[in-house]
Coordinates of C-alpha atoms in Angstrom, one line a residue:
Chain A
X228 CA -18.3 -157.3 90.7
X229 CA -18.2 -160.7 89.1
X230 CA -15.8 -163.2 90.5
X231 CA -12.7 -163.5 88.3
X232 CA -9.9 -166.1 88.0
X233 CA -6.5 -165.3 86.6
X234 CA -3.2 -167.2 86.6
X235 CA -1.0 -166.2 89.6
X236 CA 2.1 -165.7 87.5
X237 CA 3.5 -165.9 84.0
X238 CA 7.0 -165.7 82.5
X239 CA 7.9 -164.5 79.0
X240 CA 10.9 -163.3 77.0
X241 CA 11.4 -159.9 75.4
X242 CA 9.9 -159.6 72.0
X243 CA 7.2 -162.3 72.6
X244 CA 3.5 -161.7 72.6
X245 CA 1.9 -162.4 76.0
X246 CA -1.7 -163.4 76.5
X247 CA -3.3 -163.3 80.0
X248 CA -6.6 -164.9 80.3
X249 CA -9.3 -164.0 82.9
X250 CA -12.3 -166.3 83.6
X251 CA -15.6 -164.7 84.7
X252 CA -18.3 -167.2 84.4
X253 CA -20.9 -165.1 86.2
X254 CA -20.6 -162.0 84.1
X255 CA -23.8 -160.0 83.9
X256 CA -25.4 -158.4 80.9
X257 CA -24.3 -154.8 81.9
X258 CA -20.7 -155.8 83.0
X259 CA -17.6 -154.6 81.2
X260 CA -14.1 -156.1 81.5
X261 CA -11.4 -153.8 82.7
X262 CA -7.7 -154.4 83.0
X263 CA -5.2 -152.6 85.2
X264 CA -1.4 -152.7 85.3
X265 CA 0.7 -152.2 88.4
X266 CA 4.5 -151.6 88.3
X267 CA 6.5 -152.2 91.5
X268 CA 6.1 -149.4 94.0
X269 CA 3.4 -147.7 92.0
X270 CA -0.4 -147.6 92.1
X271 CA -2.3 -149.5 89.4
X272 CA -3.1 -147.7 86.1
X273 CA -5.9 -148.4 83.7
X274 CA -4.9 -150.0 80.4
X275 CA -8.0 -151.2 78.6
X276 CA -11.7 -151.9 78.9
X277 CA -14.2 -153.7 76.7
X278 CA -17.6 -155.3 76.4
X279 CA -17.4 -157.7 73.5
X280 CA -15.3 -158.8 70.5
X281 CA -12.0 -156.9 70.3
X282 CA -10.7 -153.6 71.7
X283 CA -7.2 -152.3 70.8
X284 CA -5.3 -149.3 72.0
X285 CA -1.7 -148.2 72.0
X286 CA -0.8 -150.5 74.9
X287 CA -2.8 -153.7 74.5
X288 CA -5.6 -155.6 72.9
X289 CA -8.5 -157.2 74.7
X290 CA -10.3 -160.2 73.2
X291 CA -13.7 -161.2 74.4
X292 CA -15.5 -164.2 73.0
X293 CA -19.2 -164.2 72.2
X294 CA -20.2 -165.9 75.5
X295 CA -18.2 -163.3 77.4
X296 CA -17.3 -165.9 80.1
X297 CA -13.6 -165.2 79.7
X298 CA -11.3 -162.5 78.2
X299 CA -7.7 -162.3 77.1
X300 CA -5.4 -159.4 77.5
X301 CA -2.8 -159.4 74.8
X302 CA 0.5 -157.5 75.1
X303 CA 2.4 -157.4 71.7
X304 CA 6.2 -157.8 71.7
X305 CA 6.8 -157.3 75.4
X306 CA 9.8 -155.6 76.8
X307 CA 11.5 -155.8 80.3
X308 CA 9.4 -152.7 81.2
X309 CA 6.2 -154.7 80.9
X310 CA 7.1 -156.7 84.0
X311 CA 4.2 -155.9 86.3
X312 CA 1.1 -157.2 87.9
X313 CA -2.0 -157.3 85.7
X314 CA -5.5 -157.2 87.3
X315 CA -8.8 -158.1 85.6
X316 CA -12.0 -156.5 87.0
X317 CA -15.5 -157.3 85.8
X318 CA -18.5 -155.1 86.6
X319 CA -20.8 -152.3 85.3
X320 CA -17.8 -150.1 85.9
X321 CA -18.5 -147.5 83.1
X322 CA -21.9 -146.7 84.4
X323 CA -20.7 -146.0 87.9
X324 CA -23.3 -148.2 89.6
X325 CA -20.6 -150.4 91.1
X326 CA -19.1 -148.3 93.9
X327 CA -17.2 -151.1 95.6
X328 CA -14.3 -152.1 93.4
X329 CA -12.3 -155.0 94.7
X330 CA -9.1 -156.2 93.1
X331 CA -8.1 -159.8 93.0
X332 CA -4.6 -161.1 93.3
X333 CA -3.7 -160.4 89.7
X334 CA -1.2 -162.0 87.4
X335 CA 2.4 -161.3 87.9
X336 CA 4.2 -161.1 84.6
X337 CA 7.9 -161.5 84.6
X338 CA 9.6 -160.6 81.3
X339 CA 13.1 -162.0 80.9
X340 CA 15.9 -160.8 78.6
Chain B
X174 CA -4.1 -131.3 86.6
X175 CA -2.1 -132.8 89.5
X176 CA -4.4 -135.9 89.5
X177 CA -4.5 -137.8 92.8
X178 CA -2.0 -136.6 95.5
X179 CA -1.1 -138.3 98.7
X180 CA 0.8 -137.1 101.7
X181 CA 3.1 -138.1 103.4
X182 CA 5.1 -140.4 101.1
X183 CA 6.7 -142.2 104.0
X184 CA 5.9 -142.4 107.7
X185 CA 7.1 -144.4 110.7
X186 CA 4.7 -144.7 113.6
X187 CA 5.0 -146.3 117.1
X188 CA 2.5 -148.7 118.3
X189 CA -0.6 -146.9 119.7
X190 CA 0.1 -143.6 117.8
X191 CA -2.5 -142.1 115.5
X192 CA -2.2 -140.4 112.2
X193 CA -4.1 -139.2 109.1
X194 CA -3.2 -140.0 105.6
X195 CA -4.2 -137.3 103.2
X196 CA -5.6 -137.8 99.8
X197 CA -6.8 -135.1 97.3
X198 CA -7.9 -135.1 93.7
X199 CA -8.5 -132.2 91.3
X200 CA -10.5 -134.0 88.7
X201 CA -13.9 -133.4 90.3
X202 CA -14.5 -137.2 90.6
X203 CA -17.3 -138.3 92.9
X204 CA -15.9 -141.7 93.7
X205 CA -12.8 -142.1 95.9
X206 CA -11.1 -145.1 97.4
X207 CA -8.5 -146.2 99.9
X208 CA -6.6 -149.5 99.4
X209 CA -3.8 -151.1 101.3
X210 CA -1.2 -153.4 99.8
X211 CA 1.0 -155.6 101.9
X212 CA 4.3 -156.8 100.4
X213 CA 3.8 -159.3 97.5
X214 CA 0.1 -159.2 97.9
X215 CA -2.8 -157.7 96.0
X216 CA -4.8 -154.6 96.9
X217 CA -7.3 -154.7 99.7
X218 CA -10.2 -152.1 99.8
X219 CA -10.4 -150.3 103.1
X220 CA -13.1 -147.7 102.5
X221 CA -14.7 -146.0 99.6
X222 CA -16.9 -142.9 99.0
X223 CA -19.4 -142.3 96.2
X224 CA -19.6 -138.6 96.9
X225 CA -19.2 -135.9 99.6
X226 CA -20.8 -137.0 102.8
X227 CA -21.1 -140.6 101.8
X228 CA -18.7 -143.3 102.8
X229 CA -18.8 -147.1 103.0
X230 CA -16.7 -150.0 104.3
X231 CA -14.6 -152.1 102.0
X232 CA -13.0 -155.5 102.7
X233 CA -10.7 -154.5 105.6
X234 CA -12.1 -151.4 107.5
X235 CA -11.2 -152.3 111.0
X236 CA -8.7 -149.9 112.6
X237 CA -9.4 -147.2 110.1
X238 CA -11.9 -144.3 109.7
X239 CA -12.6 -142.0 106.9
X240 CA -14.6 -138.8 106.2
X241 CA -15.5 -137.0 103.0
X242 CA -16.5 -133.4 103.6
X243 CA -15.6 -132.2 100.2
X244 CA -15.4 -133.7 96.7
X245 CA -11.6 -133.1 96.6
X246 CA -10.4 -134.7 99.9
X247 CA -10.7 -138.1 101.3
X248 CA -8.5 -138.5 104.4
X249 CA -7.9 -141.9 106.1
X250 CA -7.5 -141.9 109.9
X251 CA -5.5 -144.6 111.7
X252 CA -6.3 -144.8 115.4
X253 CA -4.0 -146.8 117.8
X254 CA -1.6 -148.0 115.1
X255 CA -0.6 -151.7 115.2
X256 CA 2.2 -153.5 113.4
X257 CA -0.4 -155.3 111.2
X258 CA -1.1 -151.9 109.6
X259 CA 2.4 -151.7 108.2
X260 CA 1.6 -151.5 104.5
X261 CA 1.5 -149.2 101.4
X262 CA -1.6 -147.2 101.2
X263 CA -3.1 -146.1 97.9
X264 CA -5.8 -143.6 97.3
X265 CA -7.7 -143.5 94.1
X266 CA -10.5 -141.5 92.5
X267 CA -12.7 -142.7 89.6
X268 CA -14.0 -140.9 86.5
X269 CA -12.9 -140.4 83.0
X270 CA -14.2 -141.9 79.7
X271 CA -14.2 -145.5 81.0
X272 CA -15.0 -144.4 84.6
X273 CA -11.7 -145.9 85.5
X274 CA -9.7 -145.4 88.7
X275 CA -6.7 -143.0 88.9
X276 CA -4.3 -143.9 91.7
X277 CA -2.0 -141.8 93.8
X278 CA 1.7 -142.5 94.4
X279 CA 1.0 -144.2 97.7
X280 CA 2.1 -143.7 101.3
X281 CA 4.5 -146.3 102.8
X282 CA 3.6 -146.7 106.5
X283 CA 5.7 -148.7 109.0
X284 CA 4.4 -149.3 112.5
X285 CA 7.1 -150.4 115.0

């Protein structure tokens, strides 16, 4: 997996849009960017994955610039229930060639009322 | 589908005891993983498997052993438990459209 850098923590208020950036300068041509969300006392769960430009699903959007050296996870109008740790992973994950998946420290998002 | 199941949910061990954490998945995934998570910290990879009969070390394998005799099961064995192994243990399998990981509910282990 490519080395990634994320902020350790972020604070937000209910109803705001939250953007979490992940830096991955050494991303390889076949690498995808994958984000997981972990609520307290639960295992992480997959939220979104992308290769370039923009990907959107019912939970979040993922923005990837042309050089792909960073990516931004965007959570629209957060609520208290979005308080969680968010992990960014970069590798050829969709193809299964990367067996060894290591999580970084992640970004702890605290949503306040 | 039950997804990924782990047993037990909680366990207290005495120093020097041994135990096996069970993990099973019913999604026919080839890849399976064991992670540990200490309080307030991120996930650390202990062992992983890319298929039945194949296992490999992760970041923190010392004090643990695994086996993968079937696609469904991936037990984690702790020999001679130590207080440093007090943690929450998560098992995961990997597959699906994005080849993403699916995590179990975790086993909370305390070694006293």
